[in-house]
Amino acid sequence: MNPDPEKDSDASTASGSAVVQFSVMLDNRAGALRSLEKMLSDRHINVIGLTLSDSFEISLARLIVTDPFGVETLFIERGIAFQTTDVVVVELKGGPNDLGPCLNVLNRAEVNIHSGYPLLVHPEGASALVLCVEDCEFGIRVLGENGFKVFFQEDLSR
């Protein structure tokens, strides 16, 4: 998967490219996440979605950023191992009241959800949920067909 919005993505549609999530392992030490965030902000890249999984030795940070191509380039330059995954970002215009209906739509379509977390910013003033699903393109289509607004990378990038 190439997060460059100018290049084709596996999960691109007529409306845009799927949002790219970066996964990177951090040492489980004080300041590791801050160092990563500072490295990105020094390049004028903002983290707009974040979830952490912690263990004794390492932490796994999953990030949604405003400039995925810049992050990929930076990580390669710095020798930082990372993984990218296409994710669905769905608007919950009614806030928490839309969570149940959103999950019902995905359940009826038998879309498996691997993980989820909210965005730190709310595009267009509404709440948004990041969902890592088994089939991103299908998840985007199902939600869109059922009246949910799905954000694409172009909506979140600067």
Coordinates of N, CA and C in Angstrom, one line a residue:
M1 N 0.8 -1.2 0.0 CA 0.0 0.0 0.0 C 0.9 1.2 0.0
N2 N 0.6 2.1 -0.9 CA 1.4 3.4 -1.0 C 0.5 4.5 -0.5
P3 N 0.8 5.2 0.6 CA -0.1 6.3 1.0 C 0.0 7.6 0.2
D4 N 0.8 7.6 -0.9 CA 0.9 8.8 -1.7 C -0.5 9.0 -2.3
P5 N -1.2 10.2 -2.0 CA -2.5 10.4 -2.6 C -2.5 10.5 -4.1
E6 N -1.3 10.8 -4.7 CA -1.2 11.0 -6.1 C -1.1 9.6 -6.8
K7 N -0.8 8.6 -6.1 CA -0.7 7.2 -6.7 C -1.9 6.4 -6.4
D8 N -2.1 5.4 -7.2 CA -3.3 4.5 -6.9 C -3.1 3.8 -5.6
S9 N -4.2 3.5 -4.9 CA -4.3 2.8 -3.7 C -5.1 1.5 -3.9
D10 N -4.9 0.5 -3.2 CA -5.7 -0.7 -3.3 C -7.1 -0.4 -2.9
A11 N -7.3 0.5 -2.0 CA -8.7 0.8 -1.6 C -9.1 2.2 -2.0
S12 N -8.9 2.6 -3.3 CA -9.4 3.8 -3.7 C -10.7 3.7 -4.4
T13 N -11.5 4.7 -4.3 CA -12.8 4.7 -4.9 C -13.0 6.0 -5.6
A14 N -14.1 6.2 -6.2 CA -14.4 7.4 -7.0 C -14.4 8.6 -6.0
S15 N -14.6 8.4 -4.7 CA -14.7 9.5 -3.8 C -13.3 9.8 -3.1
G16 N -12.4 8.9 -3.3 CA -11.1 9.1 -2.7 C -10.4 7.9 -2.2
S17 N -9.3 8.0 -1.6 CA -8.4 6.9 -1.1 C -8.8 6.6 0.4
A18 N -8.7 5.4 0.7 CA -8.9 5.0 2.1 C -7.9 5.7 3.0
V19 N -8.2 6.0 4.2 CA -7.3 6.6 5.1 C -6.2 5.6 5.5
V20 N -5.0 6.1 5.6 CA -3.8 5.2 5.9 C -3.5 5.3 7.4
Q21 N -3.4 4.1 8.1 CA -3.0 4.1 9.4 C -1.6 3.5 9.5
F22 N -0.7 4.2 10.3 CA 0.6 3.7 10.5 C 0.7 3.0 11.8
S23 N 1.4 1.9 11.8 CA 1.7 1.2 13.0 C 3.2 1.2 13.2
V24 N 3.6 1.6 14.4 CA 5.1 1.7 14.7 C 5.3 1.2 16.1
M25 N 6.4 0.4 16.3 CA 6.7 0.0 17.6 C 7.6 1.0 18.3
L26 N 7.3 1.2 19.6 CA 8.1 2.2 20.4 C 8.7 1.4 21.6
D27 N 9.9 1.9 22.0 CA 10.4 1.3 23.3 C 9.4 1.7 24.4
N28 N 9.2 0.8 25.3 CA 8.3 1.1 26.4 C 9.1 1.9 27.5
R29 N 9.3 3.2 27.2 CA 10.0 4.1 28.1 C 9.3 5.5 28.1
A30 N 9.5 6.2 29.1 CA 9.0 7.5 29.2 C 9.5 8.4 28.1
G31 N 8.6 9.1 27.4 CA 9.0 10.0 26.4 C 9.1 9.5 25.0
A32 N 8.9 8.2 24.8 CA 9.0 7.6 23.4 C 7.9 8.1 22.5
L33 N 6.7 8.2 23.0 CA 5.6 8.7 22.1 C 5.9 10.2 21.9
R34 N 6.3 10.9 22.8 CA 6.5 12.3 22.6 C 7.6 12.5 21.6
S35 N 8.7 11.7 21.6 CA 9.8 11.8 20.6 C 9.2 11.6 19.2
L36 N 8.4 10.6 19.1 CA 7.8 10.3 17.8 C 6.9 11.5 17.3
E37 N 6.1 12.0 18.2 CA 5.2 13.1 17.9 C 6.0 14.3 17.5
K38 N 7.1 14.6 18.2 CA 8.0 15.8 17.9 C 8.7 15.6 16.6
M39 N 9.1 14.4 16.3 CA 9.7 14.2 15.0 C 8.7 14.5 13.8
L40 N 7.5 14.1 14.0 CA 6.5 14.4 13.0 C 6.1 15.9 13.0
S41 N 5.9 16.5 14.2 CA 5.6 17.9 14.2 C 6.7 18.8 13.7
D42 N 7.9 18.4 13.8 CA 9.1 19.1 13.2 C 9.0 19.2 11.7
R43 N 8.3 18.2 11.1 CA 8.0 18.2 9.6 C 6.6 18.8 9.3
H44 N 6.0 19.4 10.3 CA 4.6 20.0 10.1 C 3.6 18.9 9.8
I45 N 3.8 17.7 10.4 CA 2.8 16.6 10.2 C 2.1 16.5 11.5
N46 N 0.8 16.5 11.5 CA 0.0 16.4 12.7 C -0.6 15.0 12.9
V47 N -0.6 14.5 14.1 CA -1.2 13.2 14.4 C -2.7 13.6 14.7
I48 N -3.6 13.0 14.0 CA -5.0 13.3 14.2 C -5.8 12.1 14.7
G49 N -5.2 10.9 14.8 CA -5.8 9.7 15.4 C -4.7 8.9 16.0
L50 N -4.9 8.4 17.2 CA -3.9 7.7 17.9 C -4.5 6.6 18.9
T51 N -3.9 5.5 18.8 CA -4.3 4.4 19.8 C -2.9 3.7 20.2
L52 N -2.8 3.3 21.4 CA -1.6 2.6 21.9 C -2.0 1.3 22.5
S53 N -1.1 0.3 22.2 CA -1.2 -1.0 22.9 C 0.1 -1.2 23.6
D54 N 0.1 -1.5 24.8 CA 1.3 -1.5 25.6 C 1.6 -2.9 26.1
S55 N 2.9 -3.2 26.2 CA 3.3 -4.5 26.8 C 4.5 -4.1 27.7
F56 N 5.1 -5.1 28.3 CA 6.3 -4.9 29.1 C 7.4 -4.2 28.4
E57 N 7.8 -4.8 27.2 CA 9.0 -4.3 26.5 C 8.7 -3.2 25.5
I58 N 7.6 -3.3 24.8 CA 7.3 -2.3 23.7 C 5.9 -1.8 23.8
S59 N 5.7 -0.7 23.1 CA 4.3 -0.2 22.8 C 4.1 -0.1 21.3
L60 N 2.9 -0.4 20.9 CA 2.5 -0.3 19.5 C 1.7 0.9 19.4
A61 N 2.1 1.9 18.6 CA 1.4 3.1 18.3 C 0.8 3.0 16.9
R62 N -0.5 3.2 16.9 CA -1.2 3.3 15.6 C -1.7 4.7 15.4
L63 N -1.3 5.3 14.2 CA -1.5 6.7 14.0 C -2.2 7.0 12.7
I64 N -3.0 8.0 12.7 CA -3.6 8.6 11.5 C -3.0 10.0 11.5
V65 N -2.4 10.4 10.3 CA -1.7 11.7 10.2 C -2.2 12.5 9.0
T66 N -1.8 13.8 9.0 CA -2.3 14.7 8.0 C -1.4 14.5 6.7
D67 N -0.3 13.9 6.8 CA 0.6 13.7 5.6 C 1.2 12.4 5.5
P68 N 0.4 11.3 5.1 CA 1.0 10.0 5.1 C 2.2 9.8 4.2
F69 N 2.3 10.4 3.1 CA 3.4 10.3 2.2 C 4.7 10.9 2.9
G70 N 4.5 12.0 3.6 CA 5.6 12.6 4.4 C 6.1 11.7 5.5
V71 N 5.1 11.0 6.2 CA 5.5 10.1 7.3 C 6.2 8.9 6.7
E72 N 5.7 8.3 5.6 CA 6.4 7.2 5.0 C 7.8 7.5 4.7
T73 N 8.0 8.7 4.0 CA 9.4 9.2 3.7 C 10.3 9.3 4.9
L74 N 9.7 10.0 5.9 CA 10.5 10.2 7.1 C 10.9 8.9 7.8
F75 N 10.0 8.0 7.9 CA 10.3 6.7 8.6 C 11.3 6.0 7.8
I76 N 11.3 6.0 6.5 CA 12.3 5.3 5.7 C 13.6 6.0 5.8
E77 N 13.7 7.3 5.8 CA 14.9 8.1 6.0 C 15.5 7.7 7.4
R78 N 14.7 7.6 8.4 CA 15.2 7.4 9.8 C 15.4 5.9 10.1
G79 N 15.0 5.0 9.2 CA 15.2 3.6 9.4 C 14.2 3.1 10.5
I80 N 13.0 3.7 10.5 CA 12.0 3.3 11.5 C 11.1 2.3 10.8
A81 N 11.0 1.1 11.4 CA 10.1 0.1 10.9 C 8.7 0.5 11.1
F82 N 7.8 0.3 10.1 CA 6.4 0.6 10.2 C 5.6 -0.3 9.3
Q83 N 4.3 -0.3 9.6 CA 3.4 -1.0 8.7 C 2.2 0.0 8.4
T84 N 1.7 -0.1 7.2 CA 0.5 0.7 6.9 C -0.7 -0.2 6.7
T85 N -1.8 0.3 7.0 CA -3.1 -0.4 6.9 C -4.1 0.6 6.4
D86 N -4.9 0.2 5.5 CA -6.1 1.1 5.1 C -7.2 0.9 6.2
V87 N -7.8 2.0 6.6 CA -8.8 1.9 7.6 C -10.0 2.8 7.1
V88 N -11.1 2.5 7.8 CA -12.4 3.2 7.5 C -12.5 4.3 8.5
V89 N -12.8 5.6 8.1 CA -13.1 6.6 9.1 C -14.5 7.1 8.8
V90 N -15.4 6.8 9.7 CA -16.8 7.1 9.5 C -17.3 8.2 10.4
E91 N -18.1 9.1 9.9 CA -18.6 10.2 10.7 C -19.8 9.6 11.6
L92 N -19.8 10.1 12.8 CA -20.9 9.8 13.7 C -21.5 11.1 14.1
K93 N -22.3 11.6 13.1 CA -22.9 13.0 13.2 C -23.7 13.1 14.5
G94 N -24.4 12.1 14.9 CA -25.2 12.1 16.1 C -24.3 11.8 17.3
G95 N -23.0 11.8 17.2 CA -22.1 11.4 18.3 C -22.4 10.0 18.8
P96 N -22.4 9.7 20.1 CA -22.5 8.3 20.5 C -23.8 7.7 20.1
N97 N -24.8 8.5 19.8 CA -26.1 7.9 19.3 C -26.0 7.2 18.0
D98 N -25.0 7.5 17.2 CA -24.8 6.9 15.9 C -23.9 5.6 16.0
L99 N -23.3 5.4 17.1 CA -22.4 4.2 17.2 C -23.2 2.9 17.0
G100 N -24.3 2.7 17.7 CA -25.1 1.5 17.5 C -25.5 1.2 16.1
P101 N -26.1 2.2 15.5 CA -26.5 2.0 14.1 C -25.4 1.7 13.1
C102 N -24.2 2.4 13.4 CA -23.0 2.1 12.5 C -22.6 0.7 12.7
L103 N -22.5 0.2 13.9 CA -22.1 -1.2 14.2 C -23.1 -2.2 13.7
N104 N -24.4 -1.8 13.7 CA -25.5 -2.7 13.2 C -25.3 -2.9 11.7
V105 N -25.0 -1.8 11.0 CA -24.8 -1.9 9.5 C -23.6 -2.8 9.2
L106 N -22.5 -2.6 9.9 CA -21.4 -3.5 9.7 C -21.6 -5.0 10.1
N107 N -22.4 -5.1 11.2 CA -22.7 -6.5 11.6 C -23.6 -7.2 10.6
R108 N -24.6 -6.5 10.1 CA -25.5 -7.1 9.1 C -24.8 -7.5 7.8
A109 N -23.7 -6.7 7.5 CA -22.9 -7.0 6.3 C -21.8 -8.0 6.6
E110 N -21.7 -8.5 7.8 CA -20.7 -9.4 8.3 C -19.3 -8.9 8.1
V111 N -19.1 -7.6 8.4 CA -17.8 -6.9 8.3 C -17.1 -7.1 9.7
N112 N -16.0 -7.8 9.7 CA -15.3 -8.0 11.0 C -14.5 -6.8 11.3
I113 N -14.6 -6.3 12.6 CA -13.8 -5.1 13.0 C -12.7 -5.6 13.9
H114 N -11.5 -5.3 13.5 CA -10.3 -5.7 14.2 C -9.9 -4.7 15.4
S115 N -10.1 -3.4 15.1 CA -9.9 -2.4 16.2 C -10.6 -1.1 15.8
G116 N -10.7 -0.2 16.7 CA -11.3 1.1 16.5 C -10.9 2.1 17.6
Y117 N -11.0 3.3 17.2 CA -10.7 4.4 18.1 C -11.2 5.7 17.5
P118 N -11.4 6.8 18.3 CA -11.9 8.0 17.7 C -10.7 8.9 17.2
L119 N -11.1 9.7 16.3 CA -10.1 10.7 15.8 C -9.9 11.8 16.9
L120 N -8.7 12.4 16.9 CA -8.5 13.5 17.9 C -9.2 14.8 17.4
V121 N -9.3 14.9 16.1 CA -10.0 16.1 15.5 C -11.3 15.6 15.0
H122 N -12.2 16.4 14.8 CA -13.6 16.0 14.3 C -13.8 16.7 13.0
P123 N -13.6 16.0 11.9 CA -13.8 16.6 10.6 C -15.2 17.2 10.5
E124 N -15.3 18.4 9.9 CA -16.6 19.1 9.7 C -17.4 19.2 11.0
G125 N -16.7 19.2 12.1 CA -17.4 19.4 13.4 C -18.1 18.2 14.0
A126 N -18.1 17.1 13.3 CA -18.8 15.9 13.8 C -17.8 14.9 14.4
S127 N -18.2 14.0 15.2 CA -17.4 12.9 15.7 C -17.0 12.0 14.6
A128 N -15.9 11.3 14.7 CA -15.5 10.4 13.7 C -14.8 9.2 14.4
L129 N -15.0 8.0 13.8 CA -14.5 6.8 14.4 C -13.6 6.1 13.3
V130 N -12.4 5.7 13.7 CA -11.5 5.0 12.9 C -11.8 3.5 13.1
L131 N -12.0 2.7 12.1 CA -12.2 1.3 12.2 C -11.3 0.5 11.3
C132 N -10.5 -0.4 11.9 CA -9.7 -1.3 11.1 C -10.6 -2.5 10.9
V133 N -11.0 -2.7 9.6 CA -11.9 -3.8 9.3 C -11.2 -4.8 8.4
E134 N -11.8 -6.0 8.3 CA -11.2 -7.1 7.5 C -11.1 -6.7 6.0
D135 N -12.1 -6.0 5.5 CA -12.1 -5.6 4.1 C -12.5 -4.1 4.0
C136 N -11.5 -3.3 3.9 CA -11.7 -1.8 4.0 C -12.6 -1.3 2.9
E137 N -12.4 -1.7 1.7 CA -13.2 -1.2 0.6 C -14.7 -1.6 0.7
F138 N -14.9 -2.8 1.2 CA -16.3 -3.3 1.4 C -16.9 -2.5 2.5
G139 N -16.2 -2.3 3.6 CA -16.7 -1.5 4.8 C -17.1 -0.1 4.4
I140 N -16.2 0.5 3.5 CA -16.5 1.9 3.1 C -17.8 1.9 2.3
R141 N -18.0 0.9 1.4 CA -19.1 0.8 0.5 C -20.4 0.6 1.3
V142 N -20.4 -0.4 2.2 CA -21.5 -0.7 3.0 C -22.0 0.5 3.9
L143 N -21.1 1.2 4.5 CA -21.4 2.3 5.3 C -22.0 3.4 4.4
G144 N -21.4 3.7 3.3 CA -21.9 4.7 2.4 C -23.3 4.4 1.9
E145 N -23.5 3.2 1.5 CA -24.8 2.8 1.0 C -25.9 2.8 2.1
N146 N -25.5 2.9 3.3 CA -26.5 3.0 4.4 C -26.5 4.4 5.0
G147 N -26.1 5.3 4.3 CA -26.3 6.7 4.7 C -25.2 7.3 5.6
F148 N -24.1 6.6 5.9 CA -23.1 7.1 6.7 C -22.0 7.8 5.8
K149 N -21.6 8.9 6.3 CA -20.5 9.6 5.6 C -19.2 9.0 6.0
V150 N -18.4 8.7 5.0 CA -17.0 8.1 5.2 C -16.0 9.1 4.7
F151 N -15.0 9.4 5.6 CA -14.0 10.3 5.2 C -12.9 9.5 4.5
F152 N -12.3 10.2 3.5 CA -11.1 9.7 2.8 C -9.9 10.4 3.2
Q153 N -8.7 9.8 2.8 CA -7.5 10.5 3.1 C -7.4 11.9 2.7
E154 N -8.0 12.2 1.5 CA -8.0 13.5 1.0 C -8.8 14.5 1.9
D155 N -9.7 14.0 2.6 CA -10.5 14.8 3.5 C -9.7 15.2 4.8
L156 N -8.7 14.4 5.1 CA -8.0 14.5 6.4 C -6.6 15.1 6.2
S157 N -6.1 15.0 4.9 CA -4.7 15.5 4.6 C -4.8 17.0 4.4
R158 N -3.6 17.6 4.6 CA -3.5 19.0 4.4 C -3.1 19.3 3.0

